[in-house]
Coordinates of C-alpha atoms and ligand atoms in Angstrom, one line a residue:
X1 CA -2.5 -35.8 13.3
X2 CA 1.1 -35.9 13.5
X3 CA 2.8 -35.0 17.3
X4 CA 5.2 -32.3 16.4
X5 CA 7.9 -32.6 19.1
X6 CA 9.6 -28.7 20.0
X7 CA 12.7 -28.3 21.6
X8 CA 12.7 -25.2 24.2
X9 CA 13.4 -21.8 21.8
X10 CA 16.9 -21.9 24.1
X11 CA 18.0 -25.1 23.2
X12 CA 17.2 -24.7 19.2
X13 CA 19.4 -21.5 19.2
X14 CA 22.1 -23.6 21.2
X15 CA 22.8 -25.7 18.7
X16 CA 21.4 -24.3 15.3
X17 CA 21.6 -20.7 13.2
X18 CA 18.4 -19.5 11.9
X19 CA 18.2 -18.7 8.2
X20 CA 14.8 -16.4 6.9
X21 CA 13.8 -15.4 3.9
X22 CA 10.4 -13.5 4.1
X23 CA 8.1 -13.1 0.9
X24 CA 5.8 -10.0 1.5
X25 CA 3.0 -9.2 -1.4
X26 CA 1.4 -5.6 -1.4
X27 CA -1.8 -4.7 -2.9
X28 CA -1.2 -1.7 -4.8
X29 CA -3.9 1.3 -4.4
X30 CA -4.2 1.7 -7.8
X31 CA -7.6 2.8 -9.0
X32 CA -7.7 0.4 -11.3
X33 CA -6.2 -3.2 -12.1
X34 CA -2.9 -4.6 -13.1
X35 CA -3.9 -5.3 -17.4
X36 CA -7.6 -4.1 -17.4
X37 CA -9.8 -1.2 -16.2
X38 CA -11.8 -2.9 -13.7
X39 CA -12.2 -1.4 -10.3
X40 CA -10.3 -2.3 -7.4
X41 CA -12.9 -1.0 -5.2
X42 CA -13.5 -3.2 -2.0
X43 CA -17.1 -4.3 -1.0
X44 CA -18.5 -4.5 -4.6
X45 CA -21.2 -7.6 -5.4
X46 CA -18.9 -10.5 -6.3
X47 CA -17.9 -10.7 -9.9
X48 CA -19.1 -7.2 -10.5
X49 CA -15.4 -6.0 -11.0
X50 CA -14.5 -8.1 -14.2
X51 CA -14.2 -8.3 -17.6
X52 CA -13.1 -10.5 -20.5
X53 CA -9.4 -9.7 -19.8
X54 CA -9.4 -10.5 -15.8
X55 CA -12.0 -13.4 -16.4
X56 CA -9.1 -14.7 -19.1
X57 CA -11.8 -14.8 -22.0
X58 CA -10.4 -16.3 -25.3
X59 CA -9.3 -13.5 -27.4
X60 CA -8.7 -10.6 -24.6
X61 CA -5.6 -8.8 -24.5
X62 CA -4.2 -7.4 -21.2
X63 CA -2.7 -3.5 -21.3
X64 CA -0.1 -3.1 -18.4
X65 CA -1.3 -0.2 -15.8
X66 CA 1.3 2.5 -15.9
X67 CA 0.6 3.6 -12.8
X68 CA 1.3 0.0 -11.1
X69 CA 4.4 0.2 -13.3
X70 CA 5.3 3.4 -11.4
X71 CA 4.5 2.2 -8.3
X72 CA 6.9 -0.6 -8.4
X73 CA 10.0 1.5 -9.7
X74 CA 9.4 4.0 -6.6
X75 CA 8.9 0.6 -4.6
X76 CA 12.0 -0.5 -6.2
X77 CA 14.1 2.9 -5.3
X78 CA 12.9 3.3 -1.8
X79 CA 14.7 0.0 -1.3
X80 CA 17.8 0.6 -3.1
X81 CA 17.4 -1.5 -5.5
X82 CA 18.7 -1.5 -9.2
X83 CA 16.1 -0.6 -11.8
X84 CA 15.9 -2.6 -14.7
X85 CA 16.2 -1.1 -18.3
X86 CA 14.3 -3.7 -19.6
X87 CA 12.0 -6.6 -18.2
X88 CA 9.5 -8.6 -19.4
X89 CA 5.9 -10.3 -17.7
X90 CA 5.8 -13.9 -17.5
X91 CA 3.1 -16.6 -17.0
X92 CA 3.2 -19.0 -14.2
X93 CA 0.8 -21.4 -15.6
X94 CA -1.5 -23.6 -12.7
X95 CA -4.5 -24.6 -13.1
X96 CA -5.9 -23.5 -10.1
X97 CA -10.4 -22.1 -10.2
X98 CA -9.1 -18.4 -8.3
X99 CA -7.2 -17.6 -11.8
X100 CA -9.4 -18.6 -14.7
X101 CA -6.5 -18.0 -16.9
X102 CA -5.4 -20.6 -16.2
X103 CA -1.8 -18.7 -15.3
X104 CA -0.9 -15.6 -12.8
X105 CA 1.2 -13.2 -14.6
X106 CA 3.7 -12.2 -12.8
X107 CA 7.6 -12.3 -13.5
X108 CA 10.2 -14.4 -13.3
X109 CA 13.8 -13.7 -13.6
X110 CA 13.5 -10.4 -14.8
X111 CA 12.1 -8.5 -11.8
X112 CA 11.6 -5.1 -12.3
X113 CA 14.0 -3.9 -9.4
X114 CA 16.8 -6.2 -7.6
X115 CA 19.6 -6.2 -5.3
X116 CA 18.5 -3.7 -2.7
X117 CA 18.3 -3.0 1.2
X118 CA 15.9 -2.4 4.0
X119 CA 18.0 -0.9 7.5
X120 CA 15.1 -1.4 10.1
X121 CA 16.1 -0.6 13.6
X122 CA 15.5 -3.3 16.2
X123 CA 13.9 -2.3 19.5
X124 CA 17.5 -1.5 21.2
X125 CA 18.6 0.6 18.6
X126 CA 20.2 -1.7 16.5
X127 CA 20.1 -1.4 12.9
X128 CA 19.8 -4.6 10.9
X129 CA 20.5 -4.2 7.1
X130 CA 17.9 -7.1 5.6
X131 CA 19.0 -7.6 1.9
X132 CA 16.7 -7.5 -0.8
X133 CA 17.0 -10.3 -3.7
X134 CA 14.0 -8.7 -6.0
X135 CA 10.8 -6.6 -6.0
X136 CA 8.6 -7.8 -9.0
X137 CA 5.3 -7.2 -10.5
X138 CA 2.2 -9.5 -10.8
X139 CA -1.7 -9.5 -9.8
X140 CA -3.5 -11.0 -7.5
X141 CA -6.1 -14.2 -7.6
X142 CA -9.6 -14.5 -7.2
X143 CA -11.0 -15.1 -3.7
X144 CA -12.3 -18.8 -3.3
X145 CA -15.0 -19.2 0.2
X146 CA -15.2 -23.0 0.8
X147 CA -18.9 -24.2 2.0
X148 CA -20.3 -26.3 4.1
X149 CA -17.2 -27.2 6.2
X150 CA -16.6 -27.2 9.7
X151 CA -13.3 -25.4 8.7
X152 CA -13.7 -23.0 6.1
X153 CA -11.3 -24.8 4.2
X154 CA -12.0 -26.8 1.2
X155 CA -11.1 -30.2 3.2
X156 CA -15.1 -31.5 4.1
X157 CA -16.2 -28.6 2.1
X158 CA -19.7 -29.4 0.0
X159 CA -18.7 -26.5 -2.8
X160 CA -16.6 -23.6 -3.1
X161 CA -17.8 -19.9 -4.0
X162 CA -15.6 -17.9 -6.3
X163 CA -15.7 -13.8 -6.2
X164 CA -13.2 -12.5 -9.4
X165 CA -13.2 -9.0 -8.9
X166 CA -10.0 -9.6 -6.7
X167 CA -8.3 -11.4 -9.7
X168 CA -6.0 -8.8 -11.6
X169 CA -5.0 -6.2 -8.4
X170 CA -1.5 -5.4 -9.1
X171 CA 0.5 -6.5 -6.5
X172 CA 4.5 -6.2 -5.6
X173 CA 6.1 -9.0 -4.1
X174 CA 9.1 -8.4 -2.5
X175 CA 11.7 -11.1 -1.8
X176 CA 14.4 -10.9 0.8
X177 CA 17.8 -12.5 0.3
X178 CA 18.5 -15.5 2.9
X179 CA 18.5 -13.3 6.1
X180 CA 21.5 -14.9 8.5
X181 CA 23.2 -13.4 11.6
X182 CA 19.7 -12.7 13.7
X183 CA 20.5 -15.4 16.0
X184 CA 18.2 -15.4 18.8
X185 CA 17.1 -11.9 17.3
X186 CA 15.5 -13.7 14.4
X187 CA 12.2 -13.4 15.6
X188 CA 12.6 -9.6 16.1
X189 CA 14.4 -8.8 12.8
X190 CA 11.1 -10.8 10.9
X191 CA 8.9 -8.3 12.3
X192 CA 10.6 -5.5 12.9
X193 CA 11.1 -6.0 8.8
X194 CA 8.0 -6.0 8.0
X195 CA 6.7 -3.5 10.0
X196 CA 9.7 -1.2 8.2
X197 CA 8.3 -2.2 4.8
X198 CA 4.9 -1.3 5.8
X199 CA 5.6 2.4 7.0
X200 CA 8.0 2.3 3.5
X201 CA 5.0 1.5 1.6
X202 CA 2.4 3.8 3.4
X203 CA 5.0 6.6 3.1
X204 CA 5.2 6.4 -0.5
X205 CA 1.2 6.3 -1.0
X206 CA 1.1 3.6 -3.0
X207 CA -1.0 1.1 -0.7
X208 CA -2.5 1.3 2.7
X209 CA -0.7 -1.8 3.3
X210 CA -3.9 -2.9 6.2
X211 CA -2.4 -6.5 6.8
X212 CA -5.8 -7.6 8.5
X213 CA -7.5 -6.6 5.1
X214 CA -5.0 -8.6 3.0
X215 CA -3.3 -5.9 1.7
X216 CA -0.1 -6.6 2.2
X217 CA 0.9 -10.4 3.1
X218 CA 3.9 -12.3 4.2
X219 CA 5.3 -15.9 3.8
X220 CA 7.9 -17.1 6.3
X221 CA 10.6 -18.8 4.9
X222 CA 13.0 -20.5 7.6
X223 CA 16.3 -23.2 7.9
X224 CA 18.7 -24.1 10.6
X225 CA 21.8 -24.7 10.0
X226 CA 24.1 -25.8 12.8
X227 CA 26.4 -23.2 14.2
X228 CA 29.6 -23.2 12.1
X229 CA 28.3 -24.9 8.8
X230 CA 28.5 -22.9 5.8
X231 CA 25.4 -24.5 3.8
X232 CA 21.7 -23.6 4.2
X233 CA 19.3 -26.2 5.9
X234 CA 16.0 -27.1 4.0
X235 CA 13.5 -24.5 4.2
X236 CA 9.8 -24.3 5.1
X237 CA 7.6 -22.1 3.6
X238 CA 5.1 -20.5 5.9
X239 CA 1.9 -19.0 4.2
X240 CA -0.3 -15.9 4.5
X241 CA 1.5 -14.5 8.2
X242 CA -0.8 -11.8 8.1
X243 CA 0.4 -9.8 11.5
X244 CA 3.2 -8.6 12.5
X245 CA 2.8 -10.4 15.7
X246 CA 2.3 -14.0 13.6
X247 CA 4.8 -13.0 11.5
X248 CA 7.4 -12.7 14.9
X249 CA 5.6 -15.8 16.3
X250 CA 6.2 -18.4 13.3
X251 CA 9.7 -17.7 13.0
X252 CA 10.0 -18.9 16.7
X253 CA 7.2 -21.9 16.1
X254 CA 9.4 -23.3 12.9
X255 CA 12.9 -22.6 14.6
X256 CA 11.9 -24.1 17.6
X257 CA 10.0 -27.5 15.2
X258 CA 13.2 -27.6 12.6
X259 CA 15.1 -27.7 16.1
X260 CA 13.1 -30.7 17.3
X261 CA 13.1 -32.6 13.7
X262 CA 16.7 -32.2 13.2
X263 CA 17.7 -32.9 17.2
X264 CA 16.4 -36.3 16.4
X265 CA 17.7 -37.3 13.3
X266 CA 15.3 -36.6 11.2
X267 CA 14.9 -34.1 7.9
X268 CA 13.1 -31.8 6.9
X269 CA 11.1 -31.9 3.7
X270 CA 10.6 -28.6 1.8
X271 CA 6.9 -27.6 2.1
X272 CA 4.7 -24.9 2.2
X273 CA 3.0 -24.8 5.9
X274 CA -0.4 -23.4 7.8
X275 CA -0.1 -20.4 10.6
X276 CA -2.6 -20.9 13.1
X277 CA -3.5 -17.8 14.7
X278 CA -4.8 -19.4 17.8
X279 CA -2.2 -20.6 19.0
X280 CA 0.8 -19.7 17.0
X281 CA 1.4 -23.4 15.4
X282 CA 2.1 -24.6 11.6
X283 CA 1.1 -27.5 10.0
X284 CA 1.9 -29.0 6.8
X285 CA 0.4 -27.8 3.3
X286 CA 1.6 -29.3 0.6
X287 CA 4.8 -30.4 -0.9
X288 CA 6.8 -27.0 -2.6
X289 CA 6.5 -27.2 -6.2
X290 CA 9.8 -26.2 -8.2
X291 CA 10.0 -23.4 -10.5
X292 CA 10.1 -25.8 -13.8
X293 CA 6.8 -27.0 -12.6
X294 CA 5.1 -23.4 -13.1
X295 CA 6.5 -23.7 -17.0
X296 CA 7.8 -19.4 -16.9
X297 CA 7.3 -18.4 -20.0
X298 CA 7.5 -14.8 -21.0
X299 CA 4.4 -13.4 -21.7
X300 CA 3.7 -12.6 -25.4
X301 CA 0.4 -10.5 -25.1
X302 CA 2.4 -7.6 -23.1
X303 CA 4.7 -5.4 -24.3
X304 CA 8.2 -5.4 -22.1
X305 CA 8.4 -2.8 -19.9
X306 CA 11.9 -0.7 -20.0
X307 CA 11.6 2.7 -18.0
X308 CA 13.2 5.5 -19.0
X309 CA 16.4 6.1 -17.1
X310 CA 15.4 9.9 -16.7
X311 CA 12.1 9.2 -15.6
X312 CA 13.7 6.9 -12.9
X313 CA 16.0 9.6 -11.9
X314 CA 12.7 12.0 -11.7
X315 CA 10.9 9.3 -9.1
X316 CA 14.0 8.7 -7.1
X317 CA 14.4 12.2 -6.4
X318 CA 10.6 12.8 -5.7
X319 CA 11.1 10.3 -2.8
X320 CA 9.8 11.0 0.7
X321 CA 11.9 10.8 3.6
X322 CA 12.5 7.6 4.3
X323 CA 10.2 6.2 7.8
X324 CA 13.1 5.8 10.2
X325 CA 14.5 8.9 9.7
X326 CA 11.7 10.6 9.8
X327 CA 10.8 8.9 12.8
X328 CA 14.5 9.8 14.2
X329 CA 13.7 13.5 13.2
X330 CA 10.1 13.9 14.9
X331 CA 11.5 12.2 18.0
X332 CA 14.0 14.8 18.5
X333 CA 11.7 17.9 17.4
X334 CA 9.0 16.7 19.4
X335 CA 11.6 16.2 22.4
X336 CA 10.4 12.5 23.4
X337 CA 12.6 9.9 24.9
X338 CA 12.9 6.4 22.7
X339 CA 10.1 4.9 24.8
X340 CA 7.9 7.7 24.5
X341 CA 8.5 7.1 20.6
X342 CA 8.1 3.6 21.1
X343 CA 4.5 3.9 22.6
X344 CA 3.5 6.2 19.7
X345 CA 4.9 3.4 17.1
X346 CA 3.6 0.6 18.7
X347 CA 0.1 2.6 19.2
X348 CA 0.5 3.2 14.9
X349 CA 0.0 6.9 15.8
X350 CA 2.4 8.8 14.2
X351 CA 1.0 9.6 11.2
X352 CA -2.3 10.3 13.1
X353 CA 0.0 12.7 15.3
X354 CA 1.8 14.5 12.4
X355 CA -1.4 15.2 10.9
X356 CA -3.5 16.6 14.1
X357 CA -0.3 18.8 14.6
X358 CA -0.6 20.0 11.0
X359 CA -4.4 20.6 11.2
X360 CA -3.2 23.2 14.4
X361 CA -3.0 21.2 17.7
X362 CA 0.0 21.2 19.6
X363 CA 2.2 18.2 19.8
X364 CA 1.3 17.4 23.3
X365 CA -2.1 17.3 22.9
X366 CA -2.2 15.2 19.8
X367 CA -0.1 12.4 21.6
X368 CA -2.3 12.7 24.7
X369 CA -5.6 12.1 22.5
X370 CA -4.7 9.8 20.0
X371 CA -1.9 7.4 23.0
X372 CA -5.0 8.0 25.4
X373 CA -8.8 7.9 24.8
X374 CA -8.3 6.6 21.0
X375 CA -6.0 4.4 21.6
X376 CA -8.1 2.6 24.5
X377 CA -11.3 2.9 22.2
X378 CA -9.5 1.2 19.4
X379 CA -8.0 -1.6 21.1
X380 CA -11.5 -2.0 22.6
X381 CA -13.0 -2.8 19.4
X382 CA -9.8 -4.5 18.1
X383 CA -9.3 -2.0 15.1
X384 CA -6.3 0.7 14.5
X385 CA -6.3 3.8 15.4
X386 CA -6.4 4.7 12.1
X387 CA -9.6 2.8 11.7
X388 CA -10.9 4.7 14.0
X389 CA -14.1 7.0 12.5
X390 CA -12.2 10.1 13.8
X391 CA -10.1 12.4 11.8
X392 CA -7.1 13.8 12.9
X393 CA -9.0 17.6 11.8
X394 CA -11.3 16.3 14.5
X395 CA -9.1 15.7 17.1
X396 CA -7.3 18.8 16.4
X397 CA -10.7 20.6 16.6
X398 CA -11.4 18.6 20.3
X399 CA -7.7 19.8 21.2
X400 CA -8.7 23.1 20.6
X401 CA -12.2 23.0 22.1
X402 CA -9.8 22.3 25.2
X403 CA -7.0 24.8 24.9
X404 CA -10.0 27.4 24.5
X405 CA -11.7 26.4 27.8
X406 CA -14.5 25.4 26.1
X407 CA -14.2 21.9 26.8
X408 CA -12.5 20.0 29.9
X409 CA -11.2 17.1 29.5
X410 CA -14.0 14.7 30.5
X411 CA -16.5 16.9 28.3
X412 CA -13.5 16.5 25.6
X413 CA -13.7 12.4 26.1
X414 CA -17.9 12.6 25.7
X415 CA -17.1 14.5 22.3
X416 CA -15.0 12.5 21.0
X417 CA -17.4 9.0 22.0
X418 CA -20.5 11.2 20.3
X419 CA -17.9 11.5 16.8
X420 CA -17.2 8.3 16.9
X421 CA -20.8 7.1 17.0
X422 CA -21.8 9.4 14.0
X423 CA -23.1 12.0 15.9
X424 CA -21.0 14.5 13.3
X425 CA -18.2 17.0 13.7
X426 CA -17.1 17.8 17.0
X427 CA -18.7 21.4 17.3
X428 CA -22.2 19.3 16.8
X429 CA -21.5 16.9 19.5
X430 CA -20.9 19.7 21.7
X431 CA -24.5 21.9 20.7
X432 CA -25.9 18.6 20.1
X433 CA -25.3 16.8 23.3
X434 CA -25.3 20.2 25.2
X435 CA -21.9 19.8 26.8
X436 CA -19.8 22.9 26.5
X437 CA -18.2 23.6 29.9
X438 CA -21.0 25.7 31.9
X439 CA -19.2 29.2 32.8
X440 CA -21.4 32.0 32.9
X441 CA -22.2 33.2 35.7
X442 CA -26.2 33.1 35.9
X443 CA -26.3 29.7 35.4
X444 CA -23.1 28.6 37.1
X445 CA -24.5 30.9 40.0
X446 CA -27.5 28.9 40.5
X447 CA -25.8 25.9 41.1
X448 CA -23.6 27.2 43.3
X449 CA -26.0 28.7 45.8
X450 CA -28.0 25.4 45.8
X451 CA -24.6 23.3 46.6
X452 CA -24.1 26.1 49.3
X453 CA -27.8 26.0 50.4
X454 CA -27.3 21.4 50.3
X455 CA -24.1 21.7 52.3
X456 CA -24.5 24.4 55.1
X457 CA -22.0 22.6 57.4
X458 CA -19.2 22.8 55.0
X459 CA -20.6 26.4 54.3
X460 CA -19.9 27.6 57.6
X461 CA -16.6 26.1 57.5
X462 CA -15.5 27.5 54.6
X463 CA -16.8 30.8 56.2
X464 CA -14.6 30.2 59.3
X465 CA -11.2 30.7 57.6
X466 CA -11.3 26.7 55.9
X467 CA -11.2 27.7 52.6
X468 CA -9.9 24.2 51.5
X469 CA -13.7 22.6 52.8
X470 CA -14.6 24.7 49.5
X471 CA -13.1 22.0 47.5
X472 CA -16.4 19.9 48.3
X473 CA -18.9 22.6 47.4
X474 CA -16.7 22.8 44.3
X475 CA -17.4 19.0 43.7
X476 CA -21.2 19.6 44.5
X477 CA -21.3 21.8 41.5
X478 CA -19.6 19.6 39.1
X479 CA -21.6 16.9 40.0
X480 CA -25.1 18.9 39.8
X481 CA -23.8 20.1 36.2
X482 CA -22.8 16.7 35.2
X483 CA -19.1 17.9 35.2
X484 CA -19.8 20.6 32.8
X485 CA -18.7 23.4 35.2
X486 CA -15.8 25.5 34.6
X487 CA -14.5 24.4 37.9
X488 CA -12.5 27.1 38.4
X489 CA -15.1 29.5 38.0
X490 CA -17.4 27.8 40.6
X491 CA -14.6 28.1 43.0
X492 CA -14.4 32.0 42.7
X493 CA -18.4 32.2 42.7
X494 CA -18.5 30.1 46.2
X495 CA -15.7 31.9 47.7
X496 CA -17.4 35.0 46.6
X497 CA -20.7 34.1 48.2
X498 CA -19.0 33.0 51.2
X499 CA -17.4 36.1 51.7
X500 CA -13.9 35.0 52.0
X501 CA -10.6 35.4 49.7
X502 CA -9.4 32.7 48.0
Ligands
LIG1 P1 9.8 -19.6 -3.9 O1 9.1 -18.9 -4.9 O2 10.1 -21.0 -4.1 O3 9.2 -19.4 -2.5 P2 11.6 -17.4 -3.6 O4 13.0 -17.3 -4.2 O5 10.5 -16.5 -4.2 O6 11.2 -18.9 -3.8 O7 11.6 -17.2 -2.1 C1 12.4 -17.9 -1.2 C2 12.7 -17.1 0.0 O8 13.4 -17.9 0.9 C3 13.7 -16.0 -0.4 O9 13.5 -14.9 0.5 C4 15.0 -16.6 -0.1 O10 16.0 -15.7 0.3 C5 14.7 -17.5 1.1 N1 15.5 -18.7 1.2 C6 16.1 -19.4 0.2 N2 16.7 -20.5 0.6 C7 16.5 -20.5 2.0 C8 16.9 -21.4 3.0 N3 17.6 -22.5 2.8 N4 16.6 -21.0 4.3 C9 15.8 -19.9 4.5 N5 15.4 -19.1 3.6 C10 15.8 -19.4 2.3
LIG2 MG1 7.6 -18.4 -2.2
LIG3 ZN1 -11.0 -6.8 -15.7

């Protein structure tokens, strides 16, 4: 184990410039795979998604999936990029056991889109334009599981399984240019990148983009350079970021270890490094290979791919609003302050939001569900909110439950808990668990006289002229009717009995 000495995150910024670059694949949501008809679906028996073409059987000929072609072209335009007229696959042979053919196809230097631009808005404000070199087609590889290691990885493992039915998904990698001016900031503009990207991708429906599921994935490339030099430092290539949060934590680990290499005269060799979630380190993979050592060739079994200008004009103008200014739009509709957006962002509740609102909630409500009890159930199991087994029609049905006096809040809370444990849609939580708020008078009327009948000091005192003391008698019904009361109604009832106005 090598000691890898870190100079303070300060003292690297003192004397160096951060350079990124940041690699991020998406798995598309196609239905189907990148040159065959397999299934993407997740959770099948391994190798029970394949087929002579993804298993790269002698004789099989790949078909390119028009609509992964799509997908990357509207990729492509959400990014401002340049479409091409013409491009071809190529093969980036390795012999590696996740890609029995032996090569990935994928392409080279004829990406489908190019020279584009991602704004993403920083957390003061600030917009920072990241530059896009290329978004290209290519599929993904098979999934090894290394066994019998202490690890999981194949280092003092006893044998390796391999599952296929991965091997083939389309995927769009999208390369930055070298990002430069972040500064200190560097950290921020990697993540607040990719989080852009993601709500960029989600918005145009062409992946869910779940970066705990691997669907969308990110390699950190990073230099220093020292303040005033022109020329790039040597980069490292961190792996599979799979966070946003590890994706804002490498940049800082590698500026602050390139920092402490370089302080001390050493160099940095170009390499392809390990994240380590726990505690936010990198170590070294394995020496970067060079393009030539991939042998590109173009790929003779596909035909080139050259979309029709028209068509491309057709998907740009089909294009959604782009995330941040929708977001920008909402905020002001909805009439929050920038933090109050913030929370929703940083909760991933905004689409959840838009859509309670559009299945008939009110704005105030949705936020209040989805920021509140949701969001604290969801961080308690460690999922997203929108992993949650709640559906926004749900909560809107809860909200209205609510606004209809049916429900009170803490009733509200109990029906959304009995959703979320299966129990069915929020009108059969409520018969089900027997928990709509308890308003009519004979029953409400029984409780009250035996909290009157319990409490005959407070009684009198109410009697006297006190009506405040009925604020206890109120409580004694809520809690004899497990909270279920319409309190309000148990107020009139006991000031009522009492003979006294309220
Ligand atoms: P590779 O396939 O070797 O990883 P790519 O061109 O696909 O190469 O990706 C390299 C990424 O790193 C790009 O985002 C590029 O802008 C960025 N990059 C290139 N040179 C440097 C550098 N010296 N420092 C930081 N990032 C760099
Ligand atoms: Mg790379
Ligand atoms: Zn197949």
């Amino acid at each position: 184990m090598t000691v890898i000495d870190l100079v303070s995150y300060e003292d690297a910024l003192a004397s160096f410039d951060p350079v990124m670059g940041l690699e991020v694949h998406v798995e598309l949501g196609t239905a189907t795979k990148m040159f065959c008809g397999c299934s993407t679906a997740l959770g099948a028996e391994p190798n029970s998604q394949t087929c002579p073409v993804c298993l790269g059987l002698p004789g099989a000929l790949p078909v390119v999936n028009a609509t992964g072609v799509e997908s990357a072209v509207r990729i492509g335009l959400a990014l401002h990029c340049e479409i091409a007229r013409w491009c071809r696959f190529a093969r980036k042979n390795y012999f590696y056991p996740d890609m029995p053919k032996n090569f990935q196809t994928s392409q080279y230097d004829e990406p489908i889109a190019f020279n584009g631009h991602l704004d993403v808005q920083l957390e003061d404000g600030e917009v920072f334009r990241v530059e896009i070199e290329r978004a290209h087609m290519e599929e993904d590889t098979g999934k090894s599981t290394h066994v019998g290691g202490a690890t999981g990885r194949i280092h003092g493992a006893s044998h390796s399984l391999l599952d296929y039915n991965r091997a083939g998904i389309p995927l769009i990698e999208i390369v930055t240019k070298p990002i430069v001016g972040a500064g200190e900031r560097a950290p921020e503009v990697a993540r607040a990148y990719v989080a852009e990207l993601r709500e960029l991708i989600r918005s145009l429906g062409v992946s869910e983009a779940r970066m705990e599921m691997g669907q969308m994935r990110c390699d950190v490339n990073l230099s220093l350079r020292p303040h005033g030099r022109e020329k790039f430092g040597t980069r490292s290539e961190t792996k599979n970021v799979n966070s946003l949060r590890s994706v804002e934590r490498a940049v800082r680990f590698e500026i602050q270890r390139h920092a402490g290499v370089l302080s001390s005269g050493g160099t940095i060799v170009q390499e392809t490094r390990h994240f380590h979630e726990e505690d936010g380190s990198t170590t070294s993979g394995r020496v970067k290979e060079e393009a030539e050592d991939y042998r590109y060739f173009p790929e003779p079994d596909l035909v080139p791919v050259a979309p029709d200008p028209a068509w491309v004009e057709e998907l740009r103008a089909s294009l959604p609003e782009p995330p941040r200014v929708r977001r920008n739009r909402l905020r002001e509709e909805w009439g929050l302050t920038a933090h109050e957006m913030q929370s929703v962002l940083n909760a991933g509740a905004l689409d959840p939001i838009v859509a309670t609102i559009g299945a008939g909630a009110d704005q105030a409500a949705a936020r209040k569900w989805w920021l509140g009890e949701l969001a604290r159930r969801a961080n308690e199991q460690g999922v997203d909110l929108i992993a949650l087994p709640i559906t926004p029609v749900q909560v809107a049905r809860v909200a209205e439950l609510v606004a209809e006096g049916t429900l009170n809040d803490k009733l509200a809370r109990q029906v959304i808990e009995g959703v979320l444990a299966g129990e069915g849609e929020p009108d059969e939580v409520v018969a089900g668990r027997g928990l709509a708020i308890v308003s009519d008078d004979g029953a409400l009327g029984t409780a009250v006289d035996e909290a009157i009948a319990a409490n005959p000091a407070i009684a009198d005192k109410v009697r006297g002229g006190k009506v405040a003391a009925a604020g206890a008698l109120v409580g004694a019904v809520m809690k004899a009717t497990r909270g279920q009361a319409d309190a309000a109604r148990a107020r009139e009832l006991i000031l009522e009995r009492l003979g006294v106005q309220g």
